[in-house]
Coordinates of C-alpha atoms in Angstrom, one line a residue:
X231 CA -8.2 -69.6 0.0
X232 CA -7.9 -71.9 -3.1
X233 CA -7.0 -75.6 -2.8
X234 CA -4.2 -76.5 -5.1
X235 CA -2.1 -79.4 -6.3
X236 CA 1.2 -79.2 -4.6
X237 CA 4.2 -78.3 -6.9
X238 CA 7.9 -78.0 -5.7
X239 CA 10.6 -75.7 -7.0
X240 CA 13.8 -75.0 -5.0
X241 CA 16.0 -72.2 -4.0
X242 CA 19.8 -72.3 -4.0
X243 CA 19.8 -74.4 -0.9
X244 CA 17.3 -76.9 -2.2
X245 CA 14.5 -75.4 -0.2
X246 CA 11.1 -75.3 -1.7
X247 CA 10.2 -71.9 -3.2
X248 CA 6.4 -72.3 -3.1
X249 CA 4.9 -69.7 -0.9
X250 CA 2.5 -71.5 1.4
X251 CA -0.2 -68.9 2.1
X252 CA 0.7 -65.2 2.5
X253 CA 2.9 -63.2 4.9
X254 CA -0.2 -62.3 6.8
X255 CA -1.5 -65.9 6.9
X256 CA 1.3 -68.4 6.3
X257 CA -0.7 -71.5 5.6
X258 CA -2.1 -73.3 2.6
X259 CA -3.9 -76.5 1.8
X260 CA -3.3 -78.9 -1.1
X261 CA -5.1 -81.8 -2.9
X262 CA -2.7 -84.3 -4.5
X263 CA -3.7 -87.1 -6.9
X264 CA -0.7 -89.4 -6.2
X265 CA -2.1 -91.8 -8.9
X266 CA -1.2 -89.2 -11.4
X267 CA 2.0 -87.8 -10.0
X268 CA 4.3 -88.3 -7.1
X269 CA 5.3 -85.4 -4.8
X270 CA 9.1 -85.0 -5.6
X271 CA 11.7 -85.0 -2.8
X272 CA 11.8 -81.5 -1.3
X273 CA 11.9 -79.7 2.0
X274 CA 10.6 -76.5 3.5
X275 CA 10.7 -74.5 6.7
X276 CA 7.0 -75.0 7.3
X277 CA 5.4 -77.9 9.1
X278 CA 3.2 -80.2 7.2
X279 CA 0.3 -82.5 8.1
X280 CA -1.9 -84.6 5.8
X281 CA -4.6 -87.3 5.5
X282 CA -4.9 -90.0 2.9
X283 CA -8.4 -89.7 1.6
X284 CA -8.4 -92.5 -1.0
X285 CA -6.2 -95.5 -1.6
X286 CA -2.8 -96.2 -0.1
X287 CA 0.2 -93.9 0.1
X288 CA 3.9 -94.3 0.8
X289 CA 5.3 -91.3 2.8
X290 CA 9.1 -91.0 3.2
X291 CA 10.4 -88.3 5.6
X292 CA 14.1 -88.2 6.5
X293 CA 15.0 -91.8 7.4
X294 CA 11.5 -92.9 8.0
X295 CA 9.1 -94.8 5.6
X296 CA 5.5 -95.7 6.3
X297 CA 2.5 -96.9 4.3
X298 CA -0.9 -95.2 5.1
X299 CA -4.3 -96.2 4.1
X300 CA -7.4 -94.0 3.6
X301 CA -8.3 -92.2 6.9
X302 CA -4.7 -92.3 8.1
X303 CA -2.3 -89.4 8.1
X304 CA 1.1 -88.0 9.0
X305 CA 3.0 -85.0 10.4
X306 CA 6.4 -83.8 9.1
X307 CA 8.5 -81.3 11.0
X308 CA 10.5 -78.3 9.6
X309 CA 13.5 -78.8 7.3
X310 CA 13.0 -82.6 6.6
X311 CA 13.4 -84.0 3.2
X312 CA 10.2 -85.9 2.2
X313 CA 8.1 -87.3 -0.6
X314 CA 4.8 -89.0 -1.1
X315 CA 3.7 -91.5 -3.8
X316 CA 0.9 -93.9 -4.4
X317 CA 1.5 -97.4 -3.2
X318 CA 1.9 -99.7 -6.2
X319 CA -1.4 -100.6 -7.8
X320 CA -3.3 -98.2 -5.6
X321 CA -5.5 -95.1 -6.6
X322 CA -4.5 -92.5 -4.1
X323 CA -5.5 -89.0 -3.1
X324 CA -4.0 -86.9 -0.3
X325 CA -5.1 -83.8 1.5
X326 CA -2.3 -81.8 3.2
X327 CA -1.9 -78.6 5.1
X328 CA 1.5 -76.7 5.1
X329 CA 1.9 -73.9 7.6
X330 CA 4.6 -71.8 9.1
X331 CA 5.4 -72.4 12.8
X332 CA 4.6 -68.8 13.6
X333 CA 0.9 -69.3 12.6
X334 CA 0.5 -71.3 15.8
X335 CA 3.4 -70.1 17.9
X336 CA 3.6 -66.4 17.2
X337 CA 7.1 -65.1 18.0
X338 CA 9.8 -67.1 19.6
X339 CA 9.3 -65.2 22.9
X340 CA 5.7 -66.3 23.1
X341 CA 4.4 -68.9 25.5
X342 CA 2.7 -70.6 22.6
X343 CA 6.0 -71.0 20.8
X344 CA 7.8 -72.2 23.8
X345 CA 5.1 -74.7 24.9
X346 CA 3.9 -76.0 21.5
X347 CA 6.3 -75.2 18.7
X348 CA 9.8 -75.4 20.2
X349 CA 9.2 -79.1 21.2
X350 CA 8.4 -80.0 17.6
X351 CA 11.5 -78.2 16.3
X352 CA 14.0 -79.5 18.9
X353 CA 16.9 -81.6 17.7
X354 CA 15.6 -84.7 19.5
X355 CA 12.1 -84.3 18.2
X356 CA 10.7 -86.9 15.7
X357 CA 11.1 -85.8 12.1
X358 CA 7.8 -87.3 11.3
X359 CA 4.8 -89.0 12.9
X360 CA 2.6 -91.7 11.3
X361 CA -1.0 -91.0 12.4
X362 CA -2.1 -94.6 11.7
X363 CA -4.5 -95.3 14.6
X364 CA -1.9 -97.2 16.6
X365 CA -2.4 -94.7 19.5
X366 CA -5.8 -93.5 20.9
X367 CA -4.9 -89.8 20.2
X368 CA -4.3 -90.3 16.5
X369 CA -8.1 -90.0 15.7
X370 CA -8.2 -86.5 17.4
X371 CA -5.2 -85.4 15.5
X372 CA -6.6 -86.6 12.2
X373 CA -9.9 -84.8 12.9
X374 CA -7.8 -81.6 13.6
X375 CA -6.0 -81.9 10.2
X376 CA -9.3 -82.6 8.3
X377 CA -10.9 -79.6 10.1
X378 CA -8.1 -77.4 9.0
X379 CA -8.2 -78.6 5.4
X380 CA -12.1 -78.4 5.1
X381 CA -12.1 -74.9 6.6
X382 CA -9.5 -73.8 4.1
X383 CA -11.5 -75.3 1.2
X384 CA -14.8 -73.9 2.3
X385 CA -13.7 -70.4 3.6
X386 CA -16.6 -69.8 6.0
X387 CA -16.6 -66.5 8.0
X388 CA -13.6 -66.6 10.3
X389 CA -12.0 -69.4 8.4
X390 CA -8.6 -68.1 9.3
X391 CA -9.3 -68.3 13.0
X392 CA -10.9 -71.8 12.7
X393 CA -7.9 -73.1 10.7
X394 CA -5.4 -71.7 13.2
X395 CA -7.4 -73.3 16.0
X396 CA -7.4 -76.7 14.3
X397 CA -3.7 -76.5 13.7
X398 CA -3.1 -75.3 17.2
X399 CA -5.0 -78.4 18.4
X400 CA -2.8 -80.6 16.3
X401 CA 0.4 -79.0 17.7
X402 CA -0.9 -79.5 21.2
X403 CA -1.5 -83.2 20.6
X404 CA 1.9 -83.7 19.0
X405 CA 3.6 -82.1 22.0
X406 CA 1.5 -83.8 24.6
X407 CA 2.2 -87.2 23.1
X408 CA 5.8 -86.6 22.1
X409 CA 8.2 -89.4 23.3
X410 CA 9.5 -88.6 26.8
X411 CA 13.1 -89.4 25.7
X412 CA 13.8 -88.2 22.2
X413 CA 16.8 -89.5 20.2
X414 CA 18.8 -86.9 18.2
X415 CA 19.7 -88.1 14.8
X416 CA 23.2 -89.5 14.5
X417 CA 25.7 -87.1 13.0
X418 CA 26.0 -89.3 9.9
X419 CA 22.3 -89.0 9.2
X420 CA 22.5 -85.2 9.6
X421 CA 25.5 -85.0 7.3
X422 CA 23.8 -87.2 4.7
X423 CA 20.7 -85.0 4.9
X424 CA 22.6 -81.8 4.2
X425 CA 24.5 -83.5 1.3
X426 CA 21.2 -84.6 -0.2
X427 CA 19.7 -81.2 0.0
X428 CA 22.7 -79.8 -1.9
X429 CA 22.5 -82.5 -4.6
X430 CA 18.7 -82.3 -5.0
X431 CA 19.2 -78.6 -5.3
X432 CA 21.7 -79.1 -8.1
X433 CA 19.4 -81.4 -10.0
X434 CA 16.4 -79.0 -9.6
X435 CA 18.5 -76.2 -11.0
X436 CA 20.2 -78.1 -13.8
X437 CA 17.9 -80.9 -14.9
X438 CA 17.5 -79.4 -18.4
X439 CA 21.3 -79.7 -18.9
X440 CA 23.5 -82.5 -19.8
X441 CA 24.5 -83.7 -16.3
X442 CA 25.3 -87.1 -14.7
X443 CA 26.4 -88.7 -11.4
X444 CA 29.8 -87.0 -11.5
X445 CA 28.4 -83.5 -11.7
X446 CA 25.7 -84.3 -9.0
X447 CA 28.5 -85.5 -6.7
X448 CA 30.7 -82.5 -7.3
X449 CA 27.8 -80.2 -6.2
X450 CA 28.1 -81.6 -2.7
X451 CA 31.9 -82.0 -2.8
X452 CA 31.7 -85.8 -2.4
X453 CA 32.9 -88.7 -4.6
X454 CA 30.6 -90.5 -7.0
X455 CA 30.5 -93.6 -4.7
X456 CA 29.6 -91.4 -1.7
X457 CA 27.0 -89.7 -3.9
X458 CA 25.5 -93.1 -4.8
X459 CA 25.5 -94.3 -1.1
X460 CA 23.7 -91.1 0.0
X461 CA 21.0 -91.4 -2.6
X462 CA 20.5 -95.1 -2.0
X463 CA 20.4 -94.7 1.8
X464 CA 18.2 -91.6 1.8
X465 CA 15.7 -91.9 -1.0
X466 CA 16.3 -95.5 -2.2
X467 CA 17.3 -94.9 -5.8
X468 CA 20.7 -94.0 -7.6
X469 CA 21.2 -90.4 -8.6
X470 CA 20.8 -91.1 -12.3
X471 CA 17.4 -92.7 -11.7
X472 CA 16.2 -89.8 -9.5
X473 CA 17.4 -87.4 -12.3
X474 CA 15.3 -89.2 -14.9
X475 CA 12.3 -89.3 -12.6
X476 CA 12.6 -85.6 -11.9
X477 CA 13.0 -84.8 -15.6
X478 CA 9.9 -86.8 -16.5
X479 CA 7.9 -85.2 -13.7
X480 CA 8.8 -81.7 -14.9
X481 CA 8.0 -82.8 -18.5
X482 CA 4.6 -83.9 -17.4
X483 CA 3.9 -80.6 -15.8
X484 CA 4.8 -78.7 -19.0
X485 CA 2.8 -81.0 -21.2
X486 CA -0.3 -80.3 -19.1
X487 CA 0.3 -76.5 -18.9
X488 CA 2.0 -75.3 -22.1
X489 CA 1.4 -75.7 -25.9
X490 CA 5.0 -76.7 -26.5
X491 CA 5.5 -79.8 -28.7
X492 CA 6.4 -83.0 -27.0
X493 CA 9.9 -82.8 -28.6
X494 CA 10.5 -79.3 -27.2
X495 CA 9.2 -80.2 -23.8
X496 CA 11.7 -83.2 -23.8
X497 CA 14.5 -81.1 -24.9
X498 CA 13.8 -78.4 -22.2
X499 CA 13.8 -81.3 -19.6
X500 CA 17.0 -82.9 -20.5
X501 CA 15.9 -85.3 -23.1
X502 CA 17.4 -84.0 -26.5
X503 CA 16.5 -87.4 -28.2
X504 CA 12.7 -87.5 -28.7
X505 CA 12.6 -91.1 -29.1
X506 CA 14.3 -91.7 -25.7
X507 CA 12.1 -89.1 -24.1
X508 CA 9.0 -90.9 -25.3
X509 CA 10.5 -94.3 -24.0
X510 CA 11.5 -92.8 -20.6
X511 CA 8.1 -91.1 -20.2
X512 CA 6.1 -94.3 -21.0
X513 CA 8.3 -96.2 -18.7
X514 CA 7.5 -93.9 -15.7
X515 CA 4.0 -92.7 -16.6
X516 CA 2.5 -95.6 -18.4
X517 CA 1.6 -93.6 -21.5
X518 CA 3.2 -91.5 -24.2
X519 CA 3.7 -87.7 -23.9
X520 CA 0.8 -87.1 -26.3
X521 CA -1.5 -89.4 -24.4
X522 CA -0.6 -87.7 -21.1
X523 CA -1.3 -84.2 -22.6
X524 CA -4.7 -85.3 -24.0
X525 CA -5.7 -86.6 -20.5
X526 CA -4.3 -83.8 -18.3
X527 CA -4.1 -80.7 -20.4
X528 CA -7.5 -79.4 -19.2
X529 CA -6.3 -79.4 -15.6

């Protein structure tokens, strides 16, 4: 099973379209160089766990934000909007495992699902857990994530059983140490989350077109002011800034993977003016489109 950088495209509900593993073995592992590219805001039905292997990362999931250093990690439950980026000034790399709940739990009528998956998916379950060493069991959980990732990378005989065993151990630890009294998210936070999924979906489908805050707001049937509030409260930037970031991220991927000219890449990603594209790209990536292509095209 190959280790890949993690990309993100979305379906009509804003859900990630990347298939994590196969229907027979729904799990996959990723290696992300966050110094080079952030992981854009997205969500998926799978569970996700990761470990920072180098530098310092900022993980945002739902309403939670936490900074993790090398050797620390995280868990994110199903359906939660999340992103990952390098902490400013830090070289950062991240190992992550993304797996469908049925890999560990089987069917919903299974004892494994009832005991170890359902508690992680309940309405009052934490959306994310920072495995930062603040609790004694974090070390064991981090070792389980690392074991799953290493097994996926090395593919020894029986790697599928070994990976499932490691992820099952992680699920067991998360359930065992789940807070006794969970707190369901307020209705406002749930509503904002659903609106954000619709608006991010719209951006991911139409980023190459001439769109702005008004069109983004209409996609979720809200006013421009409400759209601005949702973006600021959920992901910390206004919609137009996120749109520019997303366009540049997609442009970077095309520069590294196609032979299209920089001007054509810019036009396909919503920058019809080549000079503005170069300026926006340098502002966010610290180099020109041509410099980025020379450095990353071989990837």
